[in-house]
Short mmCIF file of C-alpha atoms in Angstrom, two decimals:
data_model
loop_
_atom_site.label_atom_id
_atom_site.label_comp_id
_atom_site.label_asym_id
_atom_site.label_seq_id
_atom_site.Cartn_x
_atom_site.Cartn_y
_atom_site.Cartn_z
CA MET A 812 154.89 129.29 123.62
CA ALA A 813 158.00 130.28 125.45
CA ILE A 814 157.68 132.57 128.43
CA PHE A 815 160.57 134.96 128.97
CA LEU A 816 161.18 136.57 132.36
CA GLU A 817 162.60 140.02 132.26
CA PRO A 818 165.76 140.13 134.37
CA THR A 819 165.87 142.44 137.38
CA TYR A 820 168.53 145.08 137.26
CA TYR A 821 170.00 146.98 140.18
CA SER A 822 171.67 150.31 139.91
CA ASP A 823 175.31 150.37 140.76
CA SER A 824 174.63 152.43 143.93
CA SER A 825 171.98 149.99 145.19
CA THR A 826 174.31 147.05 144.66
CA ILE A 827 177.13 148.77 146.48
CA TRP A 828 174.84 149.73 149.39
CA LEU A 829 173.55 146.17 149.73
CA LEU A 830 177.02 144.65 149.62
CA THR A 831 178.40 147.23 152.05
CA SER A 832 175.57 146.70 154.54
CA THR A 833 176.00 142.95 154.37
CA LEU A 834 179.74 143.27 154.86
CA VAL A 835 179.33 145.62 157.85
CA ILE A 836 176.80 143.33 159.54
CA ALA A 837 178.97 140.27 158.91
CA THR A 838 182.02 142.10 160.23
CA ILE A 839 180.19 143.14 163.41
CA ILE A 840 178.94 139.60 163.98
CA PHE A 841 182.37 138.12 163.32
CA TYR A 842 184.13 140.69 165.53
CA THR A 843 181.65 140.21 168.39
CA ALA A 844 182.02 136.44 168.21
CA ALA A 845 185.81 136.69 168.05
CA VAL A 846 185.93 139.01 171.07
CA ALA A 847 183.62 136.72 173.05
CA ILE A 848 185.70 133.64 172.19
CA TYR A 849 188.90 135.44 173.16
CA ARG A 850 187.47 136.64 176.48
CA ILE A 851 186.07 133.24 177.40
CA TYR A 852 188.99 131.02 176.35
CA LEU A 853 192.14 133.09 175.75
CA HIS A 854 191.93 136.12 178.06
CA PRO A 855 194.42 136.33 181.00
CA LEU A 856 191.41 135.87 183.32
CA SER A 857 189.99 132.87 181.42
CA HIS A 858 191.20 130.48 184.16
CA ILE A 859 188.94 132.17 186.75
CA PRO A 860 185.58 130.40 187.28
CA GLY A 861 182.31 132.15 186.55
CA PRO A 862 179.45 132.25 184.05
CA ARG A 863 180.55 132.41 180.42
CA LEU A 864 178.17 135.25 179.69
CA ALA A 865 179.88 137.37 182.36
CA ALA A 866 183.27 136.53 180.83
CA ALA A 867 182.04 137.49 177.36
CA THR A 868 180.40 140.87 177.98
CA HIS A 869 180.18 143.77 180.45
CA LEU A 870 176.44 143.78 179.76
CA TYR A 871 176.12 140.97 182.32
CA ILE A 872 176.85 143.46 185.09
CA PHE A 873 174.71 146.14 183.46
CA TYR A 874 171.74 143.78 183.27
CA HIS A 875 171.78 143.01 186.99
CA ASN A 876 172.45 146.60 188.03
CA TRP A 877 170.13 148.44 185.65
CA TYR A 878 167.41 146.08 184.45
CA ARG A 879 167.14 144.28 187.81
CA SER A 880 167.35 147.54 189.81
CA GLY A 881 170.66 147.14 191.57
CA LYS A 882 170.62 143.42 192.29
CA LEU A 883 174.16 142.55 191.21
CA TYR A 884 175.18 142.15 194.86
CA LEU A 885 172.60 139.35 195.23
CA GLN A 886 173.63 137.71 191.97
CA THR A 887 177.28 137.84 193.06
CA GLU A 888 176.38 136.02 196.26
CA LYS A 889 174.78 133.25 194.19
CA LEU A 890 177.86 133.03 191.97
CA HIS A 891 180.13 132.56 194.98
CA ALA A 892 177.88 129.77 196.27
CA LYS A 893 178.28 128.03 192.90
CA TYR A 894 181.87 128.80 191.86
CA GLY A 895 183.81 129.46 195.08
CA PRO A 896 185.66 132.40 196.69
CA VAL A 897 186.98 133.91 193.42
CA VAL A 898 184.46 134.62 190.65
CA ARG A 899 184.76 136.38 187.32
CA ILE A 900 181.85 138.80 187.00
CA SER A 901 182.90 140.63 183.83
CA PRO A 902 185.57 140.28 181.11
CA THR A 903 188.00 142.31 183.23
CA GLU A 904 186.73 142.03 186.82
CA LEU A 905 186.78 139.51 189.66
CA HIS A 906 184.81 139.45 192.88
CA LEU A 907 186.23 137.92 196.08
CA SER A 908 184.29 136.53 199.05
CA ASP A 909 187.05 135.23 201.34
CA PRO A 910 187.22 137.81 204.19
CA THR A 911 190.96 137.26 204.65
CA ASN A 912 191.55 138.89 201.26
CA TYR A 913 190.13 142.24 202.35
CA ASP A 914 193.28 143.46 204.08
CA LYS A 915 195.38 142.46 201.06
CA ILE A 916 193.60 145.13 199.01
CA PHE A 917 192.28 147.73 201.44
CA HIS A 918 195.22 148.61 203.66
CA ILE A 919 197.29 151.68 204.42
CA GLY A 920 199.97 152.06 201.75
CA THR A 921 198.09 149.91 199.25
CA ARG A 922 199.20 150.01 195.63
CA TYR A 923 195.72 149.11 194.43
CA THR A 924 193.99 152.11 192.84
CA LYS A 925 190.41 152.98 191.96
CA PRO A 926 189.30 152.24 188.39
CA ALA A 927 188.32 155.61 186.90
CA ALA A 928 185.42 154.31 184.79
CA PHE A 929 183.61 152.77 187.76
CA TYR A 930 183.80 155.67 190.21
CA ALA A 931 183.38 158.46 187.65
CA ALA A 932 179.80 157.27 187.14
CA PHE A 933 178.93 158.25 190.72
CA SER A 934 181.25 161.21 191.17
CA SER A 935 180.74 164.78 190.05
CA GLY A 936 184.33 165.13 188.82
CA PRO A 937 187.40 163.08 187.93
CA ASN A 938 189.60 164.43 190.73
CA THR A 939 187.24 164.80 193.66
CA LEU A 940 188.28 163.16 196.90
CA PHE A 941 185.89 160.30 196.17
CA GLY A 942 186.37 159.96 192.44
CA THR A 943 190.10 160.36 191.80
CA PRO A 944 191.79 157.13 190.66
CA SER A 945 195.21 158.32 191.83
CA ASN A 946 196.26 157.43 195.36
CA GLU A 947 198.72 160.33 195.28
CA ILE A 948 196.12 162.96 194.36
CA HIS A 949 193.78 161.46 196.93
CA ARG A 950 196.47 161.63 199.60
CA THR A 951 197.11 165.35 199.13
CA LYS A 952 193.42 166.21 198.90
CA ARG A 953 192.60 164.10 201.94
CA ALA A 954 195.36 165.81 203.90
CA ALA A 955 193.64 169.13 203.25
CA ILE A 956 190.17 167.94 204.28
CA ALA A 957 190.94 165.40 207.01
CA PRO A 958 191.48 167.91 209.88
CA PHE A 959 187.89 169.14 209.52
CA LEU A 960 186.43 165.65 209.78
CA ALA A 961 188.85 164.26 212.36
CA ARG A 962 187.59 163.17 215.76
CA LYS A 963 189.00 166.30 217.41
CA SER A 964 187.03 168.61 215.11
CA VAL A 965 183.87 166.52 215.48
CA LEU A 966 184.08 166.75 219.27
CA GLU A 967 184.54 170.50 219.02
CA SER A 968 181.40 170.66 216.85
CA GLU A 969 179.30 168.31 218.97
CA SER A 970 176.90 171.13 219.88
CA LEU A 971 175.85 171.29 216.21
CA ILE A 972 174.82 167.62 216.25
CA GLN A 973 173.19 167.92 219.67
CA SER A 974 171.03 170.81 218.48
CA LYS A 975 169.86 168.93 215.37
CA VAL A 976 169.09 165.79 217.35
CA LYS A 977 167.12 167.74 219.96
CA TRP A 978 165.11 169.43 217.22
CA LEU A 979 164.26 166.06 215.70
CA GLU A 980 163.44 164.61 219.11
CA ASN A 981 160.91 167.38 219.69
CA ARG A 982 159.36 166.77 216.26
CA ILE A 983 159.12 163.03 217.00
CA ARG A 984 157.37 163.76 220.29
CA TYR A 985 154.96 166.20 218.66
CA ARG A 986 154.17 163.88 215.74
CA LEU A 987 153.53 160.91 218.02
CA ARG A 988 151.19 162.96 220.18
CA SER A 989 149.32 164.41 217.22
CA SER A 990 149.06 161.40 214.90
CA GLY A 991 150.40 158.42 216.79
CA LYS A 992 153.14 157.57 214.30
CA ILE A 993 156.09 158.97 212.41
CA ASN A 994 158.16 157.82 209.45
CA LEU A 995 161.65 157.90 210.92
CA HIS A 996 163.26 156.78 207.66
CA TYR A 997 162.90 160.24 206.15
CA ALA A 998 163.42 161.95 209.49
CA PHE A 999 166.78 160.25 210.00
CA ARG A 1000 167.91 161.03 206.48
CA ALA A 1001 166.91 164.66 207.00
CA LEU A 1002 169.00 164.71 210.16
CA SER A 1003 172.03 163.35 208.30
CA VAL A 1004 171.72 165.90 205.50
CA ASP A 1005 171.22 168.83 207.88
CA VAL A 1006 174.23 167.83 209.97
CA ALA A 1007 176.37 167.34 206.87
CA THR A 1008 175.37 170.56 205.11
CA GLU A 1009 175.87 172.74 208.17
CA TYR A 1010 179.13 171.00 209.02
CA VAL A 1011 180.45 171.24 205.46
CA PHE A 1012 179.16 174.68 204.45
CA GLY A 1013 179.46 176.48 207.75
CA GLY A 1014 179.06 176.32 211.49
CA ASP A 1015 176.54 179.10 212.12
CA GLY A 1016 173.49 177.57 210.48
CA GLU A 1017 173.51 179.50 207.22
CA GLY A 1018 174.68 176.51 205.18
CA CYS A 1019 172.12 174.05 206.56
CA TRP A 1020 169.44 172.76 204.20
CA ASP A 1021 166.91 172.63 207.08
CA LEU A 1022 165.15 169.46 205.97
CA LEU A 1023 164.23 168.78 209.59
CA LYS A 1024 161.97 171.83 209.50
CA ARG A 1025 160.01 170.60 206.50
CA GLU A 1026 156.68 168.95 207.09
CA ASP A 1027 157.72 165.82 205.16
CA PHE A 1028 161.38 165.89 206.29
CA GLY A 1029 162.44 166.42 202.68
CA LYS A 1030 160.77 163.23 201.47
CA SER A 1031 160.34 164.66 197.97
CA LEU A 1032 164.09 165.31 197.74
CA PHE A 1033 164.93 161.76 198.76
CA LEU A 1034 162.44 160.29 196.31
CA LEU A 1035 164.01 162.42 193.58
CA GLU A 1036 167.45 161.21 194.63
CA ARG A 1037 166.29 157.60 194.43
CA ARG A 1038 164.91 158.14 190.93
CA MET A 1039 168.12 159.70 189.66
CA MET A 1040 170.72 157.37 191.20
CA PRO A 1041 170.16 154.39 188.82
CA ILE A 1042 171.46 156.67 186.06
CA GLY A 1043 174.90 155.94 187.50
CA TRP A 1044 174.80 152.41 186.10
CA VAL A 1045 174.02 153.83 182.63
CA PHE A 1046 176.91 156.31 182.96
CA GLN A 1047 179.19 153.44 183.94
CA GLN A 1048 178.26 151.25 180.98
CA PHE A 1049 178.08 154.11 178.47
CA PRO A 1050 180.48 156.89 179.56
CA VAL A 1051 179.57 159.00 176.54
CA VAL A 1052 176.07 159.43 178.01
CA ARG A 1053 177.54 160.97 181.14
CA ALA A 1054 179.66 163.36 179.11
CA VAL A 1055 176.59 164.51 177.18
CA VAL A 1056 174.37 164.84 180.25
CA MET A 1057 176.89 166.89 182.22
CA GLY A 1058 177.04 169.39 179.37
CA VAL A 1059 173.29 169.88 178.95
CA PRO A 1060 171.18 172.36 181.00
CA GLY A 1061 168.80 170.76 183.47
CA TRP A 1062 165.67 172.24 181.84
CA VAL A 1063 166.59 170.55 178.56
CA LEU A 1064 167.02 167.20 180.30
CA GLY A 1065 163.51 167.61 181.71
CA TRP A 1066 162.16 167.03 178.19
CA VAL A 1067 163.95 163.70 178.04
CA SER A 1068 164.01 162.27 181.52
CA GLY A 1069 162.86 163.37 184.96
CA PRO A 1070 165.72 161.57 186.74
CA LEU A 1071 168.31 163.23 184.52
CA GLU A 1072 166.82 166.63 185.26
CA GLY A 1073 166.82 165.71 188.95
CA LEU A 1074 170.49 164.85 188.81
CA MET A 1075 171.35 168.31 187.53
CA MET A 1076 169.02 169.98 190.04
CA PHE A 1077 170.67 168.11 192.90
CA ARG A 1078 174.09 169.20 191.69
CA GLU A 1079 172.95 172.80 191.35
CA VAL A 1080 171.69 172.90 194.95
CA ALA A 1081 175.11 171.80 196.22
CA SER A 1082 176.81 174.23 193.83
CA GLU A 1083 174.76 177.17 195.09
CA GLU A 1084 175.93 176.55 198.64
CA VAL A 1085 179.55 176.99 197.61
CA ALA A 1086 178.76 180.03 195.48
CA MET A 1087 176.91 181.65 198.42
CA GLN A 1088 180.03 181.70 200.58
CA ASP A 1089 180.56 185.41 199.69
CA GLY A 1090 183.79 185.04 197.74
CA ASP A 1091 185.99 187.49 195.91
CA ASN A 1092 187.60 186.56 192.62
CA ASP A 1093 191.36 186.38 192.83
CA GLY A 1094 193.10 185.46 189.62
CA GLY A 1095 190.30 183.13 188.59
CA LYS A 1096 190.18 181.47 192.01
CA GLN A 1097 187.44 182.15 194.51
CA GLN A 1098 188.74 182.97 197.97
CA LEU A 1099 185.99 182.46 200.55
CA LYS A 1100 185.93 185.08 203.26
CA THR A 1101 183.21 184.06 205.71
CA ARG A 1102 183.52 181.61 208.64
CA GLN A 1103 186.11 178.86 208.42
CA THR A 1104 184.92 175.70 206.72
CA MET A 1105 186.70 172.86 205.00
CA PHE A 1106 186.32 174.85 201.77
CA HIS A 1107 188.51 177.61 203.16
CA GLN A 1108 191.21 175.05 203.76
CA LEU A 1109 190.80 173.60 200.28
CA LEU A 1110 191.16 177.04 198.74
CA ARG A 1111 193.98 178.27 200.95
CA PRO A 1112 196.15 175.39 202.13
CA GLY A 1113 198.96 177.91 202.52
CA GLY A 1114 201.45 175.73 200.75
CA ALA A 1115 201.59 173.39 203.73
CA ILE A 1116 200.59 170.36 201.68
CA LYS A 1117 203.18 169.37 199.13
CA GLY A 1118 201.79 168.80 195.66
CA TYR A 1119 198.37 170.25 196.46
CA ASP A 1120 196.83 172.39 193.71
CA VAL A 1121 194.38 175.05 194.87
CA PRO A 1122 191.01 174.18 193.26
CA THR A 1123 188.57 176.42 191.45
CA VAL A 1124 185.08 177.03 192.78
CA GLU A 1125 183.83 174.51 190.19
CA ASN A 1126 186.07 171.90 191.81
CA LEU A 1127 184.58 172.76 195.19
CA GLU A 1128 181.07 172.41 193.82
CA ASN A 1129 181.96 168.87 192.77
CA GLU A 1130 183.33 168.11 196.24
CA ALA A 1131 180.17 169.52 197.83
CA TYR A 1132 177.93 167.37 195.64
CA ASP A 1133 179.85 164.21 196.53
CA LEU A 1134 179.96 164.95 200.26
CA VAL A 1135 176.27 165.75 200.61
CA GLY A 1136 175.23 162.87 198.36
CA ALA A 1137 177.18 160.43 200.52
CA ALA A 1138 175.78 161.80 203.78
CA SER A 1139 172.16 161.64 202.61
CA GLY A 1140 172.11 157.86 202.52
CA THR A 1141 174.65 156.02 204.62
CA THR A 1142 174.21 157.47 208.13
CA GLY A 1143 170.49 157.99 207.71
CA ASN A 1144 170.02 154.38 206.65
CA ALA A 1145 172.13 153.11 209.55
CA LEU A 1146 169.94 155.05 211.99
CA THR A 1147 166.79 153.65 210.37
CA ILE A 1148 167.91 150.03 210.39
CA THR A 1149 169.26 150.20 213.95
CA ALA A 1150 166.11 151.84 215.32
CA TYR A 1151 163.89 149.35 213.48
CA HIS A 1152 165.66 146.29 214.87
CA VAL A 1153 165.77 147.64 218.43
CA VAL A 1154 162.05 148.44 218.47
CA ALA A 1155 161.18 145.16 216.72
CA ASN A 1156 163.00 143.20 219.44
CA PRO A 1157 161.49 144.06 222.86
CA GLU A 1158 164.25 142.36 224.87
CA ILE A 1159 166.95 144.37 223.08
CA TYR A 1160 164.84 147.51 223.57
CA ARG A 1161 164.55 146.89 227.34
CA THR A 1162 168.24 146.07 227.74
CA LEU A 1163 169.35 149.18 225.87
CA LYS A 1164 166.97 151.46 227.75
CA ALA A 1165 168.12 150.03 231.09
CA GLU A 1166 171.76 150.77 230.23
CA LEU A 1167 170.92 154.32 229.18
CA GLU A 1168 168.86 154.97 232.33
CA SER A 1169 171.72 153.69 234.48
CA ALA A 1170 174.22 155.98 232.73
CA PHE A 1171 171.85 158.97 232.68
CA PRO A 1172 169.54 158.72 235.72
CA ASN A 1173 168.45 162.30 235.13
CA PRO A 1174 166.64 162.19 231.77
CA ASN A 1175 167.22 165.92 231.34
CA SER A 1176 170.99 165.66 231.61
CA GLU A 1177 173.19 166.35 228.59
CA MET A 1178 174.01 163.13 226.75
CA ILE A 1179 177.65 163.74 225.88
CA TYR A 1180 179.12 161.71 223.02
CA THR A 1181 182.27 160.71 224.91
CA LYS A 1182 180.10 159.20 227.65
CA LEU A 1183 177.69 157.52 225.26
CA GLU A 1184 180.46 155.80 223.30
CA LYS A 1185 181.67 154.08 226.48
CA LEU A 1186 178.36 152.24 226.95
CA PRO A 1187 179.01 148.63 225.86
CA TYR A 1188 175.46 147.64 224.91
CA LEU A 1189 174.73 150.83 222.98
CA THR A 1190 178.03 150.32 221.16
CA ALA A 1191 177.08 146.73 220.34
CA VAL A 1192 173.67 147.87 219.06
CA ILE A 1193 175.27 150.49 216.82
CA LYS A 1194 177.79 148.03 215.44
CA GLU A 1195 175.07 145.53 214.65
CA GLY A 1196 173.04 148.26 212.98
CA LEU A 1197 176.03 149.25 210.85
CA ARG A 1198 176.65 145.60 209.99
CA LEU A 1199 173.12 145.21 208.62
CA SER A 1200 172.97 148.60 206.90
CA TYR A 1201 176.28 147.87 205.12
CA GLY A 1202 177.34 151.40 204.12
CA VAL A 1203 178.05 150.75 200.45
CA ILE A 1204 176.50 147.34 199.90
CA GLY A 1205 177.98 146.49 196.51
CA ARG A 1206 181.48 145.84 195.26
CA LEU A 1207 184.31 148.36 195.61
CA PRO A 1208 186.64 147.43 192.72
CA ARG A 1209 190.35 148.18 192.67
CA VAL A 1210 193.01 147.88 189.95
CA VAL A 1211 195.63 145.16 190.54
CA PRO A 1212 199.12 146.77 190.64
CA GLU A 1213 202.00 145.99 188.30
CA SER A 1214 203.29 143.19 190.52
CA GLY A 1215 200.09 141.20 189.99
CA ALA A 1216 198.31 139.34 192.78
CA GLU A 1217 197.17 135.96 194.00
CA PHE A 1218 193.89 135.17 195.75
CA ASN A 1219 192.96 131.69 196.92
CA ASP A 1220 195.58 130.13 194.62
CA TYR A 1221 194.36 132.05 191.55
CA LYS A 1222 196.98 134.28 189.96
CA VAL A 1223 195.60 137.63 188.80
CA PRO A 1224 197.49 139.79 186.28
CA ALA A 1225 198.22 143.51 186.64
CA GLY A 1226 195.45 145.77 185.40
CA ALA A 1227 192.60 143.40 186.25
CA LEU A 1228 189.90 144.62 188.60
CA VAL A 1229 189.22 142.90 191.93
CA GLY A 1230 186.46 143.85 194.31
CA MET A 1231 184.91 142.91 197.61
CA SER A 1232 181.68 143.98 199.27
CA SER A 1233 180.37 144.65 202.77
CA TRP A 1234 177.35 142.50 201.89
CA MET A 1235 179.53 139.40 201.58
CA MET A 1236 181.80 140.36 204.49
CA HIS A 1237 178.99 141.07 206.95
CA ARG A 1238 177.03 137.97 205.98
CA ASN A 1239 179.83 135.44 206.25
CA GLU A 1240 178.26 132.69 208.35
CA GLU A 1241 181.56 131.57 209.87
CA LEU A 1242 182.15 135.06 211.25
CA PHE A 1243 178.55 136.08 211.88
CA PRO A 1244 176.35 133.04 212.60
CA GLU A 1245 172.71 133.65 211.61
CA PRO A 1246 173.82 136.71 209.63
CA ASP A 1247 170.29 138.06 209.09
CA LYS A 1248 169.63 138.14 212.83
CA PHE A 1249 170.10 141.44 214.68
CA ASP A 1250 172.21 140.23 217.61
CA PRO A 1251 174.17 142.88 219.56
CA SER A 1252 175.55 140.20 221.86
CA ARG A 1253 177.99 139.09 219.14
CA TRP A 1254 179.94 142.31 219.82
CA LEU A 1255 180.08 142.02 223.60
CA ASP A 1256 183.13 140.83 225.51
CA GLY A 1257 182.92 137.23 226.62
CA THR A 1258 180.29 136.21 224.08
CA THR A 1259 182.39 135.95 220.92
CA SER A 1260 185.88 136.82 219.83
CA ASN A 1261 184.54 140.29 219.14
CA LYS A 1262 187.98 141.81 218.73
CA SER A 1263 188.63 139.57 215.76
CA LEU A 1264 185.23 140.48 214.30
CA ASP A 1265 186.35 144.11 214.07
CA ARG A 1266 188.83 143.05 211.40
CA TYR A 1267 185.93 142.05 209.15
CA PHE A 1268 183.65 144.95 210.05
CA VAL A 1269 183.77 147.28 207.04
CA PRO A 1270 180.72 149.61 206.88
CA PHE A 1271 183.15 152.47 206.19
CA SER A 1272 185.59 150.37 204.16
CA LYS A 1273 189.27 150.36 205.22
CA GLY A 1274 192.65 151.70 204.22
CA PRO A 1275 193.55 155.10 202.77
CA ARG A 1276 190.19 155.41 200.96
CA GLN A 1277 188.17 154.70 204.10
CA CYS A 1278 185.15 156.99 204.57
CA LEU A 1279 186.45 160.33 205.81
CA GLY A 1280 183.18 161.14 207.60
CA MET A 1281 183.32 158.13 209.91
CA SER A 1282 183.86 160.14 213.12
CA LEU A 1283 180.98 162.46 212.26
CA ALA A 1284 178.73 159.48 211.52
CA TYR A 1285 179.54 157.76 214.82
CA CYS A 1286 178.87 160.94 216.79
CA GLU A 1287 175.49 161.31 215.10
CA LEU A 1288 174.59 157.65 215.66
CA TYR A 1289 175.45 157.65 219.37
CA ILE A 1290 173.68 160.90 220.19
CA MET A 1291 170.53 160.23 218.15
CA LEU A 1292 170.03 156.63 219.25
CA GLY A 1293 171.00 157.43 222.84
CA ARG A 1294 168.42 160.20 223.15
CA LEU A 1295 165.75 158.25 221.24
CA PHE A 1296 165.84 155.16 223.42
CA LEU A 1297 166.33 156.99 226.71
CA HIS A 1298 163.37 159.29 226.14
CA PHE A 1299 160.93 157.00 224.29
CA ASP A 1300 159.98 153.68 225.88
CA ASP A 1301 156.72 152.89 224.08
CA LEU A 1302 157.69 152.78 220.39
CA THR A 1303 156.39 149.91 218.28
CA ILE A 1304 156.73 148.92 214.64
CA GLU A 1305 155.37 146.16 212.46
CA LYS A 1306 157.95 143.44 211.88
CA LYS A 1307 159.27 143.14 208.33
CA SER A 1308 160.23 140.13 206.28
CA LEU A 1309 163.70 139.78 204.79
CA GLU A 1310 162.11 140.50 201.42
CA ASP A 1311 160.67 143.75 202.78
CA LEU A 1312 164.10 144.77 204.06
CA ALA A 1313 165.88 144.00 200.77
CA TYR A 1314 167.91 146.78 199.20
CA ASP A 1315 168.28 148.23 195.73
CA ASP A 1316 171.94 149.06 195.13
CA PHE A 1317 172.61 152.28 193.24
CA PHE A 1318 175.95 152.73 195.03
CA ASN A 1319 173.93 154.43 197.72
CA ILE A 1320 171.40 151.85 198.88
CA TYR A 1321 167.64 152.28 198.94
CA HIS A 1322 164.66 150.32 200.10
CA ARG A 1323 162.11 149.31 197.53
CA PRO A 1324 159.99 152.19 196.25
CA GLY A 1325 156.40 152.54 197.34
CA LYS A 1326 156.94 150.85 200.69
CA ASP A 1327 156.36 153.19 203.64
CA MET A 1328 157.91 150.64 205.99
CA PHE A 1329 159.46 152.59 208.81
CA CYS A 1330 156.48 154.25 210.46
CA PHE A 1331 157.12 153.97 214.18
CA GLN A 1332 154.04 154.04 216.38
CA SER A 1333 153.41 154.97 219.98
CA ARG A 1334 151.39 152.49 222.01
CA GLY A 1335 147.99 153.60 223.24
CA MET A 1336 147.59 156.49 220.80
CA GLU A 1337 144.88 156.56 218.16
CA LEU A 1338 146.36 156.25 214.69
CA VAL A 1339 145.37 158.45 211.77
CA THR A 1340 145.74 158.01 208.04
CA SER A 1341 148.74 160.35 207.69
CA ASP A 1342 151.89 158.57 206.54
CA GLY A 1343 153.98 160.37 209.15
#
């Protein structure tokens, strides 16, 4: 008996859907493979050594920055050890490790520009001082702001810094007497934020965030900041996410992600400070009318700066967010790392205290910045602290100009990205032997060619995009560390391993979460369970 199988029939729509889906999937696979093959073998950067996966996809960078919590800077170091001084880390980007290349890129008058996609991820607006790709726009904006952050203005505002440092010093003394220890990591960051907010928003105290007066020194704010900063790597890889997030109210983001909500909250705090400057609306522009701040200058440059466009209050809110965000990490971390290494090395501690006592035999005398900065050992200690706190630890990419470039015999076409990092510069063993060792003597006259080392010392970067707050940061470092080590001679701290001191790079750098590492103790005092 014959058995007949009934044929299966598909509707026309089902057949079309199946064929279309198959064609789309095949096209995506073919296109992805074709792009990868082109990038690896035919791209203008295909002659540059590096891992093939990095040449094929930008996800290589995203993996090390996002999934591995900001560890691209460590991976890049490994790549240089394997491939040499020029390494391809993405389809369009190179990283350089030879210190002599730094001045080729980061110099006054450079034609290298910032890549918009990279810096927009960490900036509140496309044309802020930090975020603008254009050197020309940056030049005019910097000309408006620079007078307020210049050395002259910082010296005129030294009393502001002195008052904040004295307040913190009194809190340190009280905390050590009451509990025997204090977490200076959060205290130093609070100092940096309070100095920055009062300096930026006004000189009579009304703009200060007053984190130094909080019981926990604003620890909750800094933990929130640390949670939200990794979002920058997502914004960088997927710019559409940033566009969506910036247009959504913070309370809505709270349903999706705590860090995203935190990002908007942090922006709103900075925005409120600008809005509270008691302005009057003038043709759509806010004209601030209280004490003179850098925001007055930005709003009313008086036509003195050619090509400068007076910003809206929204523009100023973006500037405020960037300025405060930068201050919250870099100077505070430099203070923490410097203080840790001094206290962890008794001989350095004794030498520094002896110099300070010689310069200020009366411990109650005013410790003026211009006198402190002339002390050679204190200066060497601060430089070594800045070297090991790095500023921005990761790469700072720039766009190669139309003329193209050449690095270590590799020709690089216009439009490619090239970057260098303070991590690689400050850890070059030929320049800084035993780079992980805190050794102030390397900066002292007669011990090394310390003048030549300054060329490769880049905690604030170099060139026209160098950190504008450098003078303010130095003033804060000298006064705080000078007073701390003149007035406290019995501080101790548990020594940390290199693994303990490792950083997570989210453009600002952070120590690993959950580690309360920087509790300084006072000898002879009974310790309590408080985390300081």
